Amino acid sequence: MVGDSKGDLPKFGLQLGMEGEELTEQETALYDRQIRVWGLDAQRRLTRASILVSGVNGTTAEFCKNIVLAGVGTLTLVDDREFSEEALSANFLIPPEKSLCDGKTLAELCSDSLKDFNPMVHVSALKGDILSFKEDFFSKFDVVVVSCCNLSVKKLINEKCRSISKRVAFYSVDCRDSCGEIFVDLQSYKYTKKKKLDEAVECELHYPSLEQALAAPWKKLPKKMSKLYFAMRVIEQFEEIENRRPGGISFTDLPAVLKIKKELCEAQSIDEYQVPDDLLERLVSGQGEFPPVCAILGGILGQEVIKAVSSKGEPLKNFFFFDVFNGKGVIEDVSNGNASSNFPITPNLVQHFQLID
Amino acid sequence: MAPKQLSSAKELIRRAKVLMVGAGGIGCELLKTLALSGFEDIHIIDMDTIEVSNLNRQFLFRQSHVGQSKAKVARDAVLRFRPNINITPHHDNVKDPHFNVDFFKQFSVVLNGLDNLDARRHVNRLCLAAEVPLVESGTTGFLGQVTVHVKGKTECYECQPKPAPKKYPVCTITSTPSKFIHCIVWAKELLFAKLFGDKTQDNDLNVHSSDTSSSSENLEDVFERKKDEDIEDYGRRIFDHVFGYNIEMALSNEDTWKNRDRPRPIYSKDTLPGKSIKHNGNISKNGSTDDTPSLSAMTSLGMRSPQDVWSLMENSKVFIEALKLFFTRREKDIGSLTFDKDDQLAVEFVTAAANIRASSFGIPLHSLFEAKGMAGNIVHAVATTNAVIAGLIVIEAIKVLQNETENYRMTYCLEYPNRNMLLMPVEPYEPNKSCYVCSKTPLSLEINTHRSKLRDFVEKIVKAKLGMHSPIIMHGSALLYEVGDDLEEDMVANYAANLEKVLYELPSQVSGGTTLTVEDMQQELVCSVNIKHRDEFDEEKEPDGMVLEGWSQPPPEEKKEANHTVSNAGTSISGGPVSKSSEVVEIITVEEELEAAPPKKRKLTTIIDRGAASPGGYSSIPNDTDNRGKVQVVDDDDEEDMVMLDGAPGVFDGDSDTSKKRKLV
């Protein structure tokens, strides 16, 4: 339940402009350099967007900073945990000492810091368990980003977003040591793709839910699939079975993790070398988030959310992986499994038209 | 192959002393990520102060900090979440002499987040001389890159040629503009400079016809306001002269218009109502006389949106109003003004003048917002790309501390995925053996030793091409020229005299076969220049009247630019019709955060295409496969594959020769 803080709910729509409303002079001056990148229309749409972030850590802190700077309408944070050294480690939005935290939740602490970044964005913190929030709560947002939670929670929130009649874009993001993963579900998404100077193509992408994506048989995935995809599934499975908190894993868990890997590979009929032991070892023995990776994930995710909200640019579909060890930031499309047979994989060419530019 | 565990780097990171150059878009992100990653001793150099347009991405700064030192405010902001680390700010130019080789030697690694080529080259040389590794970076819009430069192991920043500033033939600007940018250049470099700038500077404003020079000399007075001349009359007289009379004069030169549309002369009486009524107190909206930055013709005319494209009449009104405001409210500035994108009145004047000229030539008009971008060479910038690039810089910096030479990568941040990658790592290249900077390869210079003066050599070669700031020039043991604060008076006089002499007549004669030694004490860079005498130079292709070899600069890319819309805010501009004149107007393109080098075949260099991202579309870069450079994948083993490519998706030049994988030795 939202409970006591109901009164703190951001007043959605209050300061949001009407369609086509001009930005103020102040906004135009502040956003000058980025308007030169994505144009005025995109900036107007951004200014009207409502974003929910559940789970505050180094990666989501980076993401929040990016979208607050970009000038979204409202940002709502949910995370009832309190100050800890661990929470501080990769997060620059939290004061460096417990004594400065006044008994506030992580969401409140981060919200306080973010407000300073851009006075034109309404940032607020909300108390409560994200799982207890109903569909009508999620329907207030255009974008929902989750982190710091187990697979089952991600799936539940993802399903709630999908059950709402309007599209609520869903993202999950996780940084484990030197590796990171982003998942994107935009349901059905149309965008305009510029081909040449005077030609544009309208494309439509169909995204599977997290549940549908993860149901894709491993054997059917491309051979060059990022190994991180499989490794993350193994760790996820372990944490789910052992009922660990996300990231609550250490080197001593390695034998159990390797066992799960073996079982999964057998069940999915893929060779075990597709999920290298040293990668799993790195993931289990890592020390939380690695700040440069948080910056990279927060930057890529920020950019994706800006794209989705402004309906400009080609969004990534549907996983992104980064690993410091090979330095690659890779997009993988995991949607051609059984469960997603209803979803065409390739962009649907709806129509060609001439751009009037 | 895999780097050591990150945990083992902790102690190295804690003890490292790093120098950051630049506290702007990349710098803010970088300082934050360094602090979070455990770096405890960070020096930061930035000469800039904070501006409002920085605030959308330079997140360590607030409105209340506008006008303060970036380096200092950034330090204070980071200490708020990491109070126990040492951050030493330097509110100074990195080219300041006290940042010498000894200063650089104290650092484990230098990290660049700079906004101009000149400073990047300077830091590169200091890093080479001090033998300190350099991690270099740049971004524009959604594109970015991080490269690693370690002396003797990877190429230096200058092993690859860098792009030349855009240049336009003078007659395109003065007589035959075909694009809006040509009108902007005319309005900014010629008209604005003529009316409000240094009157003693050469100015081609009247070079518009085949007239003899005598007639254009007579016209000089046109731009002077006559004694007691009413300001509105003066404004209209200038208007009629530059948009009416000058166009008529140009039209009289029939040859010019054989294959071109004829421009239309515009006179103030046709575009403006009768002599304007005095603004009844309206002008007081502009605040006090000291309020220079907010003085605005738009405000006094009641015009609001910088996004609107004004009509010819509106442009004419703004032109007259801005000129009046300059002469009545900023009289003391006149004679010393240079165009500044943050000077509202200057931007208004240049926008209006460029639009009126564009009307004459049938070129589409643009809004103040767009014109400002072009005139100010404003580079697109967003926070997300800077954050990603800063993360990549720290990752490379840690590898440098771990001395993992074989794992260094150049990484490119792309807007559209290439081979599924948004972040694409590429192996760095080994040093270019013929690089005059890091391999000390002699340069050779073709020059007319009987005609070119030492001054020409100093200005056109030593400063402009070799990027030296305090050069010493020697012929054997004879000193021909040097710069310094502590020189004897007679030496200063001696050098001044030498500057005006042709090379052949210098006290120590310079002729074909001579080798000159050019040295910059601060950069600790020494170059040998072999002189070859040559009598004639092609005025059009070799406008300097000398040709330097062993140093190359690729021409501006014309091919690509054809694909860009004009709305790409001034950075994507092509040269226009080739001029018979050898003169060129040079525009200094200051890239805000990224210096872009078009690639030579041997490496995937810059993905940054000027104007890559345009307003109104995420990018004008075609994303279809036809435009992709060939990609070569080299499989090292099962785990890793290394991608080598000659061109990224439509952003690289179309060289499609096969590249060779060049492993580090």
PDB file of N, CA and C in Angstrom, chain A residues 151 155 159 183 208-221 229 233 236 264 267-268 318-319 334-341:
ATOM      1  N   LEU A 151      14.316 -11.930  -9.798  1.00  0.00           N
ATOM      2  CA  LEU A 151      13.647 -12.177 -11.071  1.00  0.00           C
ATOM      3  C   LEU A 151      12.122 -12.167 -10.939  1.00  0.00           C
ATOM      4  N   LYS A 155       9.462  -9.833 -12.981  1.00  0.00           N
ATOM      5  CA  LYS A 155       8.410 -10.379 -13.841  1.00  0.00           C
ATOM      6  C   LYS A 155       7.045  -9.831 -13.448  1.00  0.00           C
ATOM      7  N   GLU A 159       4.606  -7.587 -15.739  1.00  0.00           N
ATOM      8  CA  GLU A 159       3.240  -7.993 -16.107  1.00  0.00           C
ATOM      9  C   GLU A 159       2.227  -6.906 -15.757  1.00  0.00           C
ATOM     10  N   PHE A 183      17.412  -4.907 -19.576  1.00  0.00           N
ATOM     11  CA  PHE A 183      16.322  -5.553 -20.319  1.00  0.00           C
ATOM     12  C   PHE A 183      15.279  -4.482 -20.649  1.00  0.00           C
ATOM     13  N   PRO A 208       8.778  -8.945 -26.485  1.00  0.00           N
ATOM     14  CA  PRO A 208       8.214  -9.934 -25.565  1.00  0.00           C
ATOM     15  C   PRO A 208       8.359  -9.436 -24.135  1.00  0.00           C
ATOM     16  N   SER A 209       7.572  -9.973 -23.240  1.00  0.00           N
ATOM     17  CA  SER A 209       7.739  -9.651 -21.825  1.00  0.00           C
ATOM     18  C   SER A 209       9.011 -10.348 -21.338  1.00  0.00           C
ATOM     19  N   LEU A 210       9.424 -10.006 -20.122  1.00  0.00           N
ATOM     20  CA  LEU A 210      10.620 -10.655 -19.559  1.00  0.00           C
ATOM     21  C   LEU A 210      10.406 -12.157 -19.484  1.00  0.00           C
ATOM     22  N   GLU A 211       9.230 -12.545 -19.040  1.00  0.00           N
ATOM     23  CA  GLU A 211       8.912 -13.965 -18.920  1.00  0.00           C
ATOM     24  C   GLU A 211       9.005 -14.672 -20.277  1.00  0.00           C
ATOM     25  N   GLN A 212       8.409 -14.031 -21.285  1.00  0.00           N
ATOM     26  CA  GLN A 212       8.445 -14.621 -22.630  1.00  0.00           C
ATOM     27  C   GLN A 212       9.865 -14.690 -23.175  1.00  0.00           C
ATOM     28  N   ALA A 213      10.614 -13.622 -22.957  1.00  0.00           N
ATOM     29  CA  ALA A 213      11.985 -13.584 -23.483  1.00  0.00           C
ATOM     30  C   ALA A 213      12.822 -14.693 -22.858  1.00  0.00           C
ATOM     31  N   LEU A 214      12.721 -14.802 -21.535  1.00  0.00           N
ATOM     32  CA  LEU A 214      13.560 -15.779 -20.840  1.00  0.00           C
ATOM     33  C   LEU A 214      13.138 -17.218 -21.161  1.00  0.00           C
ATOM     34  N   ALA A 215      11.937 -17.366 -21.682  1.00  0.00           N
ATOM     35  CA  ALA A 215      11.478 -18.709 -22.043  1.00  0.00           C
ATOM     36  C   ALA A 215      12.079 -19.178 -23.369  1.00  0.00           C
ATOM     37  N   ALA A 216      12.746 -18.277 -24.075  1.00  0.00           N
ATOM     38  CA  ALA A 216      13.333 -18.678 -25.356  1.00  0.00           C
ATOM     39  C   ALA A 216      14.361 -19.775 -25.132  1.00  0.00           C
ATOM     40  N   PRO A 217      14.211 -20.914 -25.861  1.00  0.00           N
ATOM     41  CA  PRO A 217      15.176 -22.009 -25.675  1.00  0.00           C
ATOM     42  C   PRO A 217      16.588 -21.553 -26.038  1.00  0.00           C
ATOM     43  N   TRP A 218      17.537 -21.895 -25.177  1.00  0.00           N
ATOM     44  CA  TRP A 218      18.918 -21.448 -25.396  1.00  0.00           C
ATOM     45  C   TRP A 218      19.493 -21.978 -26.698  1.00  0.00           C
ATOM     46  N   LYS A 219      19.053 -23.163 -27.024  1.00  0.00           N
ATOM     47  CA  LYS A 219      19.593 -23.794 -28.231  1.00  0.00           C
ATOM     48  C   LYS A 219      19.241 -23.010 -29.495  1.00  0.00           C
ATOM     49  N   LYS A 220      18.120 -22.309 -29.421  1.00  0.00           N
ATOM     50  CA  LYS A 220      17.684 -21.565 -30.606  1.00  0.00           C
ATOM     51  C   LYS A 220      18.282 -20.161 -30.688  1.00  0.00           C
ATOM     52  N   LEU A 221      18.993 -19.777 -29.644  1.00  0.00           N
ATOM     53  CA  LEU A 221      19.579 -18.432 -29.664  1.00  0.00           C
ATOM     54  C   LEU A 221      20.808 -18.422 -30.571  1.00  0.00           C
ATOM     55  N   TYR A 229      24.651 -13.326 -21.185  1.00  0.00           N
ATOM     56  CA  TYR A 229      23.221 -13.620 -21.098  1.00  0.00           C
ATOM     57  C   TYR A 229      22.990 -14.905 -20.307  1.00  0.00           C
ATOM     58  N   ARG A 233      21.589 -15.583 -16.267  1.00  0.00           N
ATOM     59  CA  ARG A 233      20.440 -16.453 -15.983  1.00  0.00           C
ATOM     60  C   ARG A 233      20.796 -17.476 -14.900  1.00  0.00           C
ATOM     61  N   GLU A 236      20.884 -15.610 -11.569  1.00  0.00           N
ATOM     62  CA  GLU A 236      19.500 -15.269 -11.255  1.00  0.00           C
ATOM     63  C   GLU A 236      18.767 -16.484 -10.665  1.00  0.00           C
ATOM     64  N   LEU A 264      21.326 -26.385 -15.970  1.00  0.00           N
ATOM     65  CA  LEU A 264      20.660 -25.552 -16.976  1.00  0.00           C
ATOM     66  C   LEU A 264      21.140 -25.886 -18.385  1.00  0.00           C
ATOM     67  N   ALA A 267      19.615 -29.122 -19.410  1.00  0.00           N
ATOM     68  CA  ALA A 267      18.192 -28.962 -19.700  1.00  0.00           C
ATOM     69  C   ALA A 267      17.965 -28.226 -21.017  1.00  0.00           C
ATOM     70  N   GLN A 268      18.834 -27.286 -21.305  1.00  0.00           N
ATOM     71  CA  GLN A 268      18.676 -26.473 -22.518  1.00  0.00           C
ATOM     72  C   GLN A 268      19.442 -27.053 -23.709  1.00  0.00           C
ATOM     73  N   ASN A 318      16.348  -6.572 -27.229  1.00  0.00           N
ATOM     74  CA  ASN A 318      15.679  -6.201 -26.012  1.00  0.00           C
ATOM     75  C   ASN A 318      16.590  -6.392 -24.795  1.00  0.00           C
ATOM     76  N   PHE A 319      17.854  -6.848 -25.060  1.00  0.00           N
ATOM     77  CA  PHE A 319      18.852  -6.907 -23.987  1.00  0.00           C
ATOM     78  C   PHE A 319      20.100  -6.126 -24.384  1.00  0.00           C
ATOM     79  N   VAL A 334      16.520 -11.233 -27.785  1.00  0.00           N
ATOM     80  CA  VAL A 334      16.075 -12.533 -27.285  1.00  0.00           C
ATOM     81  C   VAL A 334      14.552 -12.539 -27.321  1.00  0.00           C
ATOM     82  N   SER A 335      14.014 -12.897 -28.459  1.00  0.00           N
ATOM     83  CA  SER A 335      12.553 -12.870 -28.532  1.00  0.00           C
ATOM     84  C   SER A 335      12.010 -13.931 -29.470  1.00  0.00           C
ATOM     85  N   ASN A 336      12.900 -14.713 -30.058  1.00  0.00           N
ATOM     86  CA  ASN A 336      12.396 -15.675 -31.019  1.00  0.00           C
ATOM     87  C   ASN A 336      12.193 -17.068 -30.425  1.00  0.00           C
ATOM     88  N   GLY A 337      11.863 -17.082 -29.151  1.00  0.00           N
ATOM     89  CA  GLY A 337      11.579 -18.369 -28.534  1.00  0.00           C
ATOM     90  C   GLY A 337      10.142 -18.775 -28.797  1.00  0.00           C
ATOM     91  N   ASN A 338       9.742 -19.904 -28.228  1.00  0.00           N
ATOM     92  CA  ASN A 338       8.373 -20.405 -28.407  1.00  0.00           C
ATOM     93  C   ASN A 338       7.338 -19.379 -27.993  1.00  0.00           C
ATOM     94  N   ALA A 339       7.615 -18.820 -26.823  1.00  0.00           N
ATOM     95  CA  ALA A 339       6.617 -17.956 -26.215  1.00  0.00           C
ATOM     96  C   ALA A 339       6.358 -16.701 -27.029  1.00  0.00           C
ATOM     97  N   SER A 340       7.331 -16.336 -27.855  1.00  0.00           N
ATOM     98  CA  SER A 340       7.151 -15.075 -28.554  1.00  0.00           C
ATOM     99  C   SER A 340       6.791 -15.293 -30.023  1.00  0.00           C
ATOM    100  N   SER A 341       6.238 -16.462 -30.298  1.00  0.00           N
ATOM    101  CA  SER A 341       5.924 -16.764 -31.680  1.00  0.00           C
ATOM    102  C   SER A 341       4.889 -15.796 -32.267  1.00  0.00           C
TER     103      SER A 341
END
